[in-house]
Short mmCIF file of C-alpha atoms in Angstrom, two decimals:
data_model
loop_
_atom_site.label_atom_id
_atom_site.label_comp_id
_atom_site.label_asym_id
_atom_site.label_seq_id
_atom_site.Cartn_x
_atom_site.Cartn_y
_atom_site.Cartn_z
CA UNK A 1 -0.01 0.11 -0.10
CA UNK A 2 1.08 3.54 -0.66
CA UNK A 3 2.71 5.51 2.11
CA UNK A 4 2.34 9.07 3.21
CA UNK A 5 3.10 11.40 0.29
CA UNK A 6 3.76 15.12 0.38
CA UNK A 7 4.11 17.66 -2.24
CA UNK A 8 5.93 19.57 -3.79
CA UNK A 9 9.03 17.95 -2.78
CA UNK A 10 10.69 21.12 -3.12
CA UNK A 11 9.50 24.59 -2.80
CA UNK A 12 11.54 27.93 -3.30
CA UNK A 13 9.84 31.27 -2.69
CA UNK A 14 10.51 34.73 -2.10
CA UNK A 15 10.16 36.31 1.20
CA UNK A 16 6.45 37.73 1.69
CA UNK A 17 4.73 35.21 -0.67
CA UNK A 18 2.02 32.40 0.72
CA UNK A 19 2.85 29.06 0.18
CA UNK A 20 0.77 25.97 0.36
CA UNK A 21 2.17 22.50 1.18
CA UNK A 22 0.10 19.25 0.73
CA UNK A 23 0.04 15.78 2.54
CA UNK A 24 -1.70 12.79 1.63
CA UNK A 25 -1.81 10.28 4.60
CA UNK A 26 -2.07 6.65 4.58
CA UNK A 27 -5.58 5.48 3.90
CA UNK A 28 -7.55 4.66 6.74
CA UNK A 29 -5.33 6.71 9.09
CA UNK A 30 -7.38 9.13 11.46
CA UNK A 31 -4.51 11.05 12.93
CA UNK A 32 -2.37 13.52 11.25
CA UNK A 33 0.38 15.49 12.19
CA UNK A 34 2.65 18.48 10.82
CA UNK A 35 6.29 18.94 11.84
CA UNK A 36 9.12 21.34 11.02
CA UNK A 37 12.62 20.25 10.79
CA UNK A 38 15.29 23.12 10.63
CA UNK A 39 18.73 22.32 9.62
CA UNK A 40 20.54 20.04 12.09
CA UNK A 41 17.59 20.31 14.28
CA UNK A 42 14.99 17.94 15.68
CA UNK A 43 11.49 17.57 14.79
CA UNK A 44 9.28 20.53 16.06
CA UNK A 45 5.42 19.88 16.42
CA UNK A 46 3.25 22.19 14.51
CA UNK A 47 -0.46 20.71 14.32
CA UNK A 48 -2.23 17.72 15.02
CA UNK A 49 -5.68 16.63 13.53
CA UNK A 50 -7.55 13.55 15.01
CA UNK A 51 -10.78 12.33 13.26
CA UNK A 52 -13.47 15.08 13.37
CA UNK A 53 -11.98 16.83 16.68
CA UNK A 54 -10.87 20.23 16.48
CA UNK A 55 -7.10 20.09 15.71
CA UNK A 56 -4.58 20.86 18.15
CA UNK A 57 -2.62 23.99 16.87
CA UNK A 58 -0.32 24.59 19.96
CA UNK A 59 2.70 23.97 18.12
CA UNK A 60 2.15 26.62 15.41
CA UNK A 61 4.83 29.32 15.69
CA UNK A 62 2.74 32.18 14.58
CA UNK A 63 -0.65 33.22 13.09
CA UNK A 64 1.15 33.08 9.57
CA UNK A 65 0.92 29.19 9.62
CA UNK A 66 -2.35 27.45 9.28
CA UNK A 67 -3.72 23.95 8.32
CA UNK A 68 -6.65 22.35 7.52
CA UNK A 69 -7.69 18.89 6.70
CA UNK A 70 -10.36 18.17 4.44
CA UNK A 71 -12.82 15.22 4.33
CA UNK A 72 -10.62 13.50 7.11
CA UNK A 73 -8.00 12.78 4.55
CA UNK A 74 -5.68 15.17 2.68
CA UNK A 75 -4.21 18.10 4.66
CA UNK A 76 -2.77 21.56 3.44
CA UNK A 77 -0.20 23.46 5.47
CA UNK A 78 -0.38 27.30 4.50
CA UNK A 79 2.15 29.87 5.38
CA UNK A 80 1.30 33.36 4.67
CA UNK A 81 4.01 35.93 4.24
CA UNK A 82 6.63 33.69 4.25
CA UNK A 83 10.22 34.79 6.12
CA UNK A 84 13.53 33.53 5.73
CA UNK A 85 13.37 31.98 9.06
CA UNK A 86 10.48 29.63 7.64
CA UNK A 87 13.05 27.93 5.64
CA UNK A 88 12.97 24.46 6.77
CA UNK A 89 11.90 20.70 5.72
CA UNK A 90 8.35 20.37 6.57
CA UNK A 91 7.27 16.65 7.54
CA UNK A 92 3.79 15.10 7.45
CA UNK A 93 2.93 12.13 9.66
CA UNK A 94 0.13 9.63 10.01
CA UNK A 95 -1.29 7.14 12.35
CA UNK A 96 -4.18 4.88 13.31
CA UNK A 97 -3.92 6.07 17.12
CA UNK A 98 -5.37 2.68 17.84
CA UNK A 99 -3.03 2.00 20.83
CA UNK A 100 0.21 0.31 20.97
CA UNK A 101 1.81 -0.02 17.74
CA UNK A 102 -1.17 1.23 15.98
CA UNK A 103 0.15 4.70 17.15
CA UNK A 104 3.23 4.47 15.13
CA UNK A 105 3.67 7.50 13.12
CA UNK A 106 4.46 7.24 9.57
CA UNK A 107 6.35 10.08 7.77
CA UNK A 108 6.14 11.44 4.40
CA UNK A 109 9.41 12.56 2.52
CA UNK A 110 8.90 16.09 3.53
CA UNK A 111 8.72 19.40 1.68
CA UNK A 112 11.96 21.26 1.74
CA UNK A 113 10.67 25.10 1.82
CA UNK A 114 13.60 27.88 0.97
CA UNK A 115 12.54 31.26 1.22
CA UNK A 116 15.02 33.86 -0.26
CA UNK B 1 7.93 19.95 30.62
CA UNK B 2 8.90 16.64 28.39
CA UNK B 3 11.96 16.38 27.02
CA UNK B 4 14.19 14.09 25.14
CA UNK B 5 18.05 14.52 25.00
CA UNK B 6 20.07 12.13 22.74
CA UNK B 7 23.71 11.62 22.75
CA UNK B 8 26.17 11.82 21.17
CA UNK B 9 25.25 14.48 18.41
CA UNK B 10 27.61 12.51 16.10
CA UNK B 11 29.34 9.43 16.04
CA UNK B 12 31.70 8.16 13.47
CA UNK B 13 32.66 4.26 13.54
CA UNK B 14 34.64 1.99 11.61
CA UNK B 15 33.01 -0.54 9.88
CA UNK B 16 32.28 -3.54 12.45
CA UNK B 17 33.00 -1.09 15.42
CA UNK B 18 29.95 -1.64 17.78
CA UNK B 19 28.52 1.13 19.95
CA UNK B 20 25.42 2.50 21.56
CA UNK B 21 23.38 5.62 20.99
CA UNK B 22 21.75 7.16 24.20
CA UNK B 23 18.18 8.62 24.48
CA UNK B 24 17.43 10.18 28.00
CA UNK B 25 14.01 11.22 28.57
CA UNK B 26 11.63 13.10 31.00
CA UNK B 27 8.08 12.79 30.44
CA UNK B 28 4.89 12.53 32.58
CA UNK B 29 2.77 9.63 31.64
CA UNK B 30 5.16 7.69 28.88
CA UNK B 31 3.00 5.66 26.55
CA UNK B 32 5.70 4.70 24.43
CA UNK B 33 9.36 5.26 23.03
CA UNK B 34 10.09 5.43 19.33
CA UNK B 35 13.25 5.08 17.37
CA UNK B 36 13.34 6.21 13.71
CA UNK B 37 16.18 6.19 11.17
CA UNK B 38 16.51 9.37 8.83
CA UNK B 39 18.43 9.30 5.80
CA UNK B 40 19.47 12.64 4.13
CA UNK B 41 16.62 14.24 2.06
CA UNK B 42 14.05 11.59 3.54
CA UNK B 43 11.33 11.58 6.00
CA UNK B 44 12.06 9.43 9.36
CA UNK B 45 11.69 5.57 8.95
CA UNK B 46 10.16 3.54 12.08
CA UNK B 47 12.35 1.32 13.77
CA UNK B 48 11.27 0.14 16.94
CA UNK B 49 8.75 0.95 19.75
CA UNK B 50 9.25 0.20 23.25
CA UNK B 51 6.73 0.31 26.07
CA UNK B 52 8.01 -0.59 29.38
CA UNK B 53 11.28 -0.69 31.21
CA UNK B 54 13.41 -3.94 30.35
CA UNK B 55 11.98 -4.34 27.12
CA UNK B 56 14.14 -5.14 24.25
CA UNK B 57 13.65 -5.04 20.48
CA UNK B 58 15.97 -6.34 17.91
CA UNK B 59 16.30 -5.74 14.07
CA UNK B 60 19.21 -6.89 12.10
CA UNK B 61 22.44 -5.27 13.74
CA UNK B 62 20.15 -3.01 15.72
CA UNK B 63 18.76 -3.61 19.38
CA UNK B 64 16.63 -1.35 21.24
CA UNK B 65 16.50 -1.22 25.22
CA UNK B 66 14.54 0.94 27.70
CA UNK B 67 15.00 1.81 31.31
CA UNK B 68 12.80 3.98 33.33
CA UNK B 69 14.89 7.18 32.23
CA UNK B 70 16.62 6.44 29.31
CA UNK B 71 16.60 4.04 26.18
CA UNK B 72 19.76 2.79 24.07
CA UNK B 73 20.12 1.81 20.66
CA UNK B 74 22.93 -0.60 20.31
CA UNK B 75 24.61 -0.99 16.99
CA UNK B 76 26.49 -4.35 16.30
CA UNK B 77 29.21 -4.64 13.71
CA UNK B 78 27.62 -1.86 11.73
CA UNK B 79 28.11 -1.64 8.00
CA UNK B 80 28.32 1.50 5.92
CA UNK B 81 24.55 1.29 5.02
CA UNK B 82 23.99 1.90 8.75
CA UNK B 83 24.95 5.50 8.13
CA UNK B 84 22.09 7.77 9.09
CA UNK B 85 20.57 10.03 11.55
CA UNK B 86 18.83 8.20 14.38
CA UNK B 87 16.04 9.86 16.08
CA UNK B 88 14.36 8.97 19.52
CA UNK B 89 11.09 10.12 20.38
CA UNK B 90 8.67 9.72 23.31
CA UNK B 91 4.76 9.62 23.48
CA UNK B 92 3.26 11.71 25.72
CA UNK B 93 -0.38 12.79 26.29
CA UNK B 94 -0.37 16.59 26.62
CA UNK B 95 -4.00 18.04 27.30
CA UNK B 96 -5.34 14.96 26.22
CA UNK B 97 -3.61 15.10 22.87
CA UNK B 98 -1.03 12.33 21.98
CA UNK B 99 2.18 13.75 20.90
CA UNK B 100 5.60 12.68 20.00
CA UNK B 101 8.48 14.69 21.70
CA UNK B 102 11.68 14.29 19.54
CA UNK B 103 15.17 14.41 20.57
CA UNK B 104 17.70 16.28 18.15
CA UNK B 105 19.08 12.80 16.94
CA UNK B 106 22.41 11.31 16.49
CA UNK B 107 24.13 11.55 13.31
CA UNK B 108 25.94 8.23 12.78
CA UNK B 109 28.64 7.60 10.16
CA UNK B 110 30.14 3.97 9.59
CA UNK B 111 33.63 4.41 7.45
CA UNK B 112 34.31 1.32 5.50
#
């Protein structure tokens, strides 16, 4: 079966522009996470969707960041008025969240965002 | 505050030279500890999950162990293809939400 997919794989944009990053989770996975990984850093939690519940946005660094998940599947992370410090790899992960091994998060390949 | 610290930050070994990577953690309500492998330009790849102190998991040349305060990833007779960044994460419940808290990773290089 297909894994988590993300698009685009690379995005170069100019400071001040808006960008949209897409994540297609594994079919049947109810939970979806967005992380940011800056050069040489660990993964930073951004936002979490679980089923029909309100998303946990506690990790979003500013109000320029937003995300939505349509139909409980595909998710889009939007960064408005991009800044150079937004340059990073944005990773998406999905999981069933059924307890035990079902809580394992499976990651996509990431989108490398470069803000010039 | 939930924290995960990995050491060393980077490790260079000769092929066949065994060693261990450390992951120490402080978390309230540990539900699981995860090890991932990340190759350059790729997303993390799941390796192991450990749930309770004393538990061990093995996969090829890797063995993960867990105590109440830390986990070790032992690598036995490594090969160059084992070169990667190894990430440790703890699963915690924060305000009702299940989250993974990641360490900074250990960048492992195996020289032929």
